């Protein structure tokens, strides 16, 4: 199983290089739109603040852990158990679960 996941991640990260940048641009555009909505006063401020906080959390998690782990798994190095563990960690990070 980790090999098929590694193959997928290699295809969507390393081999699809411009798409990674596009995803970053979309994340930043989403954050900018939420901030613009907050600044303009369109909608409840509490909802905008929560949206900004959750977006920053998700973007920060992606930048700090998910991208690094995906690239490591896509590299195909390590034992099958180590790759399986890394795949599980990526899965949990996508769900936002912090327990290991």
Backbone as ProteinMPNN parsed JSONL, in Angstrom:
{"seq_chain_A": "XXXXXXXXXXXXXXXXXXXXXXXXXXXXXXXXXXXXXXXXXXXXXXXXXXXXXXXXXXXXXXXXXXXXXXXXXXXXXXXXXXXXXXXXXXXXXXXXXXXX", "coords_chain_A": {"N_chain_A": [[0.802, -1.203, 0.0], [1.897, 1.379, 0.827], [3.597, 1.831, -1.313], [1.97, 2.356, -3.549], [0.739, 4.682, -2.685], [2.99, 6.291, -2.403], [3.771, 6.439, -5.073], [1.608, 7.859, -6.13], [1.864, 10.314, -4.687], [4.383, 11.11, -5.612], [3.767, 11.578, -8.261], [1.945, 13.742, -8.029], [3.421, 15.701, -6.781], [6.366, 15.937, -7.32], [6.445, 15.342, -10.124], [4.468, 16.971, -11.133], [5.134, 19.692, -11.122], [4.415, 22.58, -11.618], [1.823, 22.643, -10.558], [2.004, 22.528, -7.771], [2.796, 25.086, -7.09], [0.555, 26.455, -7.946], [-1.365, 25.51, -6.147], [-0.383, 26.667, -3.805], [-0.768, 29.372, -4.425], [-3.561, 29.433, -4.579], [-4.227, 28.822, -1.913], [-3.192, 31.104, -0.605], [-4.711, 33.069, -1.888], [-7.258, 32.422, -0.984], [-6.964, 32.959, 1.756], [-6.425, 35.71, 1.581], [-8.873, 36.604, 0.542], [-10.595, 36.069, 2.671], [-9.523, 37.749, 4.634], [-9.944, 40.214, 3.367], [-12.719, 40.252, 3.35], [-13.187, 40.414, 6.092], [-11.983, 42.911, 6.686], [-13.581, 44.62, 5.179], [-15.902, 44.47, 6.566], [-17.976, 42.844, 5.902], [-20.215, 40.648, 6.858], [-20.363, 38.656, 9.916], [-17.905, 39.554, 12.32], [-16.721, 37.702, 14.049], [-16.984, 35.25, 12.765], [-15.348, 35.652, 10.537], [-12.86, 35.986, 11.787], [-12.544, 33.448, 12.964], [-12.462, 31.931, 10.616], [-10.112, 32.922, 9.446], [-8.242, 32.11, 11.381], [-8.52, 29.278, 11.284], [-7.822, 28.824, 8.611], [-5.163, 29.753, 8.589], [-4.077, 27.878, 10.333], [-4.411, 25.459, 8.85], [-2.928, 26.027, 6.502], [-0.441, 26.552, 7.63], [0.105, 24.043, 8.809], [0.262, 22.484, 6.507], [2.5, 23.654, 5.287], [4.466, 23.258, 7.24], [4.551, 20.505, 7.896], [3.091, 18.602, 6.241], [3.793, 18.864, 3.459], [6.567, 18.389, 3.547], [6.579, 15.723, 4.564], [5.142, 14.401, 2.558], [6.847, 14.695, 0.356], [9.019, 13.225, 1.307], [7.878, 10.661, 1.474], [7.245, 10.295, -1.215], [9.774, 10.079, -2.24], [10.453, 7.457, -1.786], [12.233, 6.216, -0.043], [13.473, 4.29, 2.756], [12.244, 1.762, 5.052], [9.533, -0.567, 4.417], [7.741, -0.463, 6.617], [8.426, 2.002, 7.784], [7.665, 3.731, 5.717], [4.946, 3.177, 5.655], [4.2, 4.142, 8.17], [4.772, 6.855, 7.798], [2.922, 7.453, 5.784], [0.562, 7.115, 7.243], [0.879, 9.2, 9.078], [0.719, 11.431, 7.379], [-1.905, 11.138, 6.531], [-3.3, 11.476, 8.989], [-2.524, 14.111, 9.536], [-3.837, 15.425, 7.442], [-6.412, 15.095, 8.283], [-6.326, 16.611, 10.508], [-5.754, 15.594, 12.96], [-3.861, 15.311, 15.904], [-2.82, 13.41, 17.571], [-0.588, 10.706, 18.007]], "CA_chain_A": [[0.0, 0.0, 0.0], [2.679, 2.619, 0.817], [4.21, 2.075, -2.625], [1.001, 3.003, -4.439], [0.573, 6.042, -2.178], [4.221, 7.005, -2.758], [3.702, 6.703, -6.514], [0.645, 8.947, -6.304], [2.449, 11.564, -4.197], [5.464, 11.497, -6.524], [3.133, 12.124, -9.461], [1.29, 15.03, -7.793], [4.358, 16.689, -6.239], [7.585, 16.077, -8.109], [6.211, 15.313, -11.568], [3.485, 17.997, -11.5], [5.745, 20.842, -10.447], [3.696, 23.858, -11.58], [0.593, 22.542, -9.775], [2.32, 22.853, -6.386], [2.757, 26.543, -6.976], [-0.836, 26.868, -8.1], [-2.026, 25.231, -4.878], [0.059, 27.716, -2.875], [-1.445, 30.617, -4.81], [-4.972, 29.305, -4.199], [-4.294, 28.948, -0.454], [-2.991, 32.509, -0.262], [-5.862, 33.832, -2.38], [-8.348, 32.155, -0.051], [-6.681, 33.732, 2.964], [-6.591, 37.132, 1.244], [-10.306, 36.878, 0.4], [-11.186, 36.086, 4.017], [-9.056, 38.982, 5.279], [-10.647, 41.324, 2.708], [-14.097, 40.233, 3.842], [-13.127, 40.909, 7.468], [-11.667, 44.343, 6.656], [-14.724, 45.358, 4.625], [-17.023, 44.391, 7.49], [-19.026, 42.045, 5.283], [-20.465, 39.453, 7.648], [-19.999, 38.733, 11.329], [-16.45, 39.555, 12.497], [-16.294, 36.468, 14.711], [-16.887, 34.199, 11.749], [-14.158, 35.937, 9.73], [-11.674, 35.704, 12.603], [-12.428, 31.989, 13.045], [-12.041, 31.46, 9.29], [-8.695, 33.268, 9.285], [-7.47, 31.239, 12.265], [-8.529, 27.91, 10.749], [-7.044, 28.82, 7.37], [-3.74, 29.843, 8.949], [-3.705, 26.583, 10.898], [-4.297, 24.477, 7.771], [-1.816, 26.407, 5.632], [0.779, 26.335, 8.421], [0.33, 22.597, 8.916], [0.725, 22.019, 5.201], [3.867, 24.124, 5.079], [5.416, 22.766, 8.244], [4.687, 19.055, 8.004], [2.521, 17.741, 5.206], [4.593, 18.908, 2.227], [7.83, 17.693, 3.83], [6.325, 14.288, 4.672], [4.739, 13.893, 1.245], [8.049, 14.585, -0.476], [9.811, 12.105, 1.831], [7.224, 9.425, 1.055], [7.374, 10.205, -2.669], [11.144, 9.661, -2.534], [10.503, 6.004, -1.751], [13.297, 5.703, 0.819], [13.06, 3.74, 4.039], [11.635, 0.432, 5.086], [8.079, -0.523, 4.19], [7.066, -0.026, 7.847], [8.66, 3.441, 7.932], [6.827, 4.405, 4.716], [3.567, 3.021, 6.121], [4.044, 5.081, 9.275], [4.754, 8.192, 7.211], [1.628, 7.594, 5.105], [-0.444, 7.315, 8.296], [1.071, 10.543, 9.613], [0.174, 12.357, 6.38], [-3.359, 10.98, 6.608], [-3.758, 12.127, 10.224], [-2.359, 15.557, 9.376], [-4.902, 15.915, 6.592], [-7.621, 15.122, 9.103], [-6.143, 17.564, 11.581], [-5.559, 14.884, 14.228], [-2.492, 15.52, 16.385], [-2.346, 12.26, 18.357], [0.186, 9.705, 17.262]], "C_chain_A": [[0.847, 1.271, 0.0], [3.303, 2.908, -0.541], [3.245, 2.767, -3.575], [0.752, 4.444, -3.991], [1.793, 6.877, -2.548], [4.225, 7.359, -4.238], [2.742, 7.863, -6.793], [1.258, 10.276, -5.874], [3.6, 12.038, -5.08], [4.87, 12.154, -7.768], [2.554, 13.522, -9.21], [2.213, 16.078, -7.174], [5.514, 16.911, -7.201], [7.302, 16.213, -9.605], [5.211, 16.369, -12.037], [3.902, 19.331, -10.885], [4.928, 22.125, -10.496], [2.435, 23.812, -10.718], [0.833, 22.865, -8.3], [2.277, 24.35, -6.149], [1.334, 27.072, -7.087], [-1.605, 26.633, -6.795], [-1.646, 26.284, -3.839], [-0.645, 29.035, -3.162], [-2.917, 30.576, -4.391], [-5.137, 29.436, -2.685], [-4.153, 30.407, -0.031], [-4.143, 33.385, -0.731], [-7.07, 33.627, -1.471], [-8.175, 32.975, 1.217], [-6.887, 35.227, 2.708], [-8.068, 37.493, 1.122], [-10.988, 36.95, 1.763], [-10.789, 37.365, 4.751], [-9.783, 40.187, 4.673], [-12.089, 41.397, 3.177], [-14.157, 40.777, 5.271], [-12.927, 42.427, 7.493], [-12.856, 45.15, 6.151], [-15.935, 45.331, 5.551], [-18.197, 43.61, 6.953], [-19.19, 40.738, 6.06], [-19.998, 39.624, 9.088], [-18.481, 38.658, 11.522], [-15.931, 38.284, 13.169], [-16.101, 35.328, 13.727], [-15.632, 34.401, 10.89], [-12.884, 35.626, 10.509], [-11.456, 34.199, 12.735], [-11.943, 31.415, 11.716], [-10.566, 31.745, 9.043], [-7.835, 32.34, 10.126], [-7.399, 29.81, 11.727], [-7.726, 27.806, 9.456], [-5.546, 28.885, 7.651], [-3.236, 28.525, 9.536], [-3.468, 25.563, 9.782], [-3.107, 24.769, 6.861], [-0.487, 26.192, 6.356], [1.118, 24.867, 8.559], [0.846, 22.036, 7.601], [2.173, 22.415, 4.97], [4.875, 23.505, 6.017], [5.615, 21.257, 8.202], [4.238, 18.276, 6.783], [3.393, 17.714, 3.955], [5.908, 18.154, 2.419], [7.622, 16.177, 3.87], [5.92, 13.667, 3.341], [5.961, 13.719, 0.346], [8.94, 13.44, -0.009], [9.203, 10.776, 1.397], [7.356, 9.225, -0.446], [8.772, 9.772, -3.077], [11.337, 8.163, -2.486], [11.591, 5.42, -0.879], [12.712, 5.151, 2.107], [12.436, 2.374, 3.91], [10.146, 0.54, 4.79], [7.317, -0.045, 5.428], [7.235, 1.478, 8.066], [7.798, 4.225, 6.945], [5.352, 4.323, 5.098], [3.261, 4.018, 7.249], [3.951, 6.52, 8.758], [3.424, 8.452, 6.497], [0.511, 7.825, 6.118], [-0.355, 8.72, 8.882], [0.487, 11.597, 8.666], [-1.355, 12.331, 6.425], [-3.914, 11.707, 7.831], [-3.62, 13.644, 10.129], [-3.447, 16.145, 8.487], [-6.226, 15.988, 7.351], [-7.533, 16.13, 10.235], [-5.953, 16.91, 12.941], [-4.09, 15.014, 14.647], [-1.964, 14.321, 17.153], [-1.62, 11.296, 17.464], [0.054, 8.365, 17.916]], "O_chain_A": [[0.544, 2.183, -0.769], [3.519, 4.066, -0.897], [3.641, 3.66, -4.323], [0.573, 5.33, -4.827], [1.66, 8.03, -2.956], [4.636, 8.456, -4.615], [3.041, 8.742, -7.601], [1.183, 11.259, -6.611], [3.773, 13.24, -5.276], [5.393, 13.15, -8.267], [2.656, 14.395, -10.073], [1.82, 17.238, -7.055], [5.615, 17.968, -7.824], [7.853, 17.09, -10.27], [5.123, 16.633, -13.236], [3.114, 20.0, -10.218], [4.758, 22.737, -9.441], [2.016, 24.846, -10.197], [-0.049, 23.42, -7.644], [1.779, 24.815, -5.124], [0.96, 28.024, -6.402], [-2.409, 27.474, -6.39], [-2.499, 26.741, -3.078], [-1.069, 29.731, -2.239], [-3.454, 31.572, -3.905], [-6.075, 30.082, -2.217], [-4.914, 30.889, 0.808], [-4.513, 34.34, -0.048], [-7.822, 34.569, -1.219], [-9.118, 33.606, 1.695], [-7.466, 35.925, 3.541], [-8.476, 38.572, 1.551], [-11.858, 37.793, 1.983], [-11.619, 37.991, 5.411], [-10.193, 41.087, 5.405], [-12.623, 42.488, 3.38], [-15.078, 41.517, 5.616], [-13.613, 43.139, 8.227], [-13.112, 46.249, 6.644], [-16.888, 46.084, 5.349], [-19.302, 43.701, 7.489], [-18.376, 39.825, 5.919], [-19.332, 40.6, 9.433], [-17.835, 37.784, 10.944], [-14.818, 37.842, 12.882], [-15.164, 34.539, 13.849], [-14.94, 33.438, 10.558], [-11.938, 35.066, 9.957], [-10.327, 33.721, 12.631], [-11.107, 30.512, 11.696], [-9.851, 30.906, 8.495], [-6.816, 31.836, 9.654], [-6.328, 29.203, 11.72], [-7.031, 26.815, 9.231], [-4.757, 28.167, 7.036], [-2.108, 28.108, 9.27], [-2.442, 24.881, 9.77], [-2.364, 23.858, 6.494], [0.477, 25.707, 5.764], [2.281, 24.48, 8.443], [1.76, 21.211, 7.585], [2.978, 21.607, 4.51], [6.017, 23.253, 5.631], [6.72, 20.773, 8.445], [4.945, 17.372, 6.336], [3.699, 16.636, 3.445], [6.315, 17.374, 1.557], [8.4, 15.43, 3.278], [6.307, 12.54, 3.032], [6.09, 12.708, -0.344], [9.551, 12.757, -0.83], [9.927, 9.865, 0.997], [7.559, 8.101, -0.904], [8.951, 9.167, -4.135], [12.281, 7.64, -3.078], [11.856, 4.221, -0.965], [11.598, 5.5, 2.498], [12.141, 1.896, 2.814], [9.565, 1.619, 4.9], [6.346, 0.7, 5.3], [6.296, 2.154, 8.485], [7.256, 5.272, 7.297], [4.596, 5.273, 4.893], [2.203, 4.648, 7.271], [3.134, 7.304, 9.241], [2.867, 9.546, 6.597], [-0.385, 8.636, 5.882], [-1.374, 9.356, 9.15], [-0.162, 12.544, 9.11], [-2.008, 13.372, 6.365], [-4.88, 12.462, 7.725], [-4.495, 14.38, 10.586], [-3.929, 17.247, 8.747], [-7.058, 16.854, 7.078], [-8.543, 16.468, 10.852], [-5.986, 17.591, 13.967], [-3.188, 14.845, 13.826], [-0.756, 14.225, 17.37], [-1.989, 11.093, 16.307], [0.631, 7.387, 17.441]]}, "name": "protein", "num_of_chains": 1, "seq": "XXXXXXXXXXXXXXXXXXXXXXXXXXXXXXXXXXXXXXXXXXXXXXXXXXXXXXXXXXXXXXXXXXXXXXXXXXXXXXXXXXXXXXXXXXXXXXXXXXXX"}
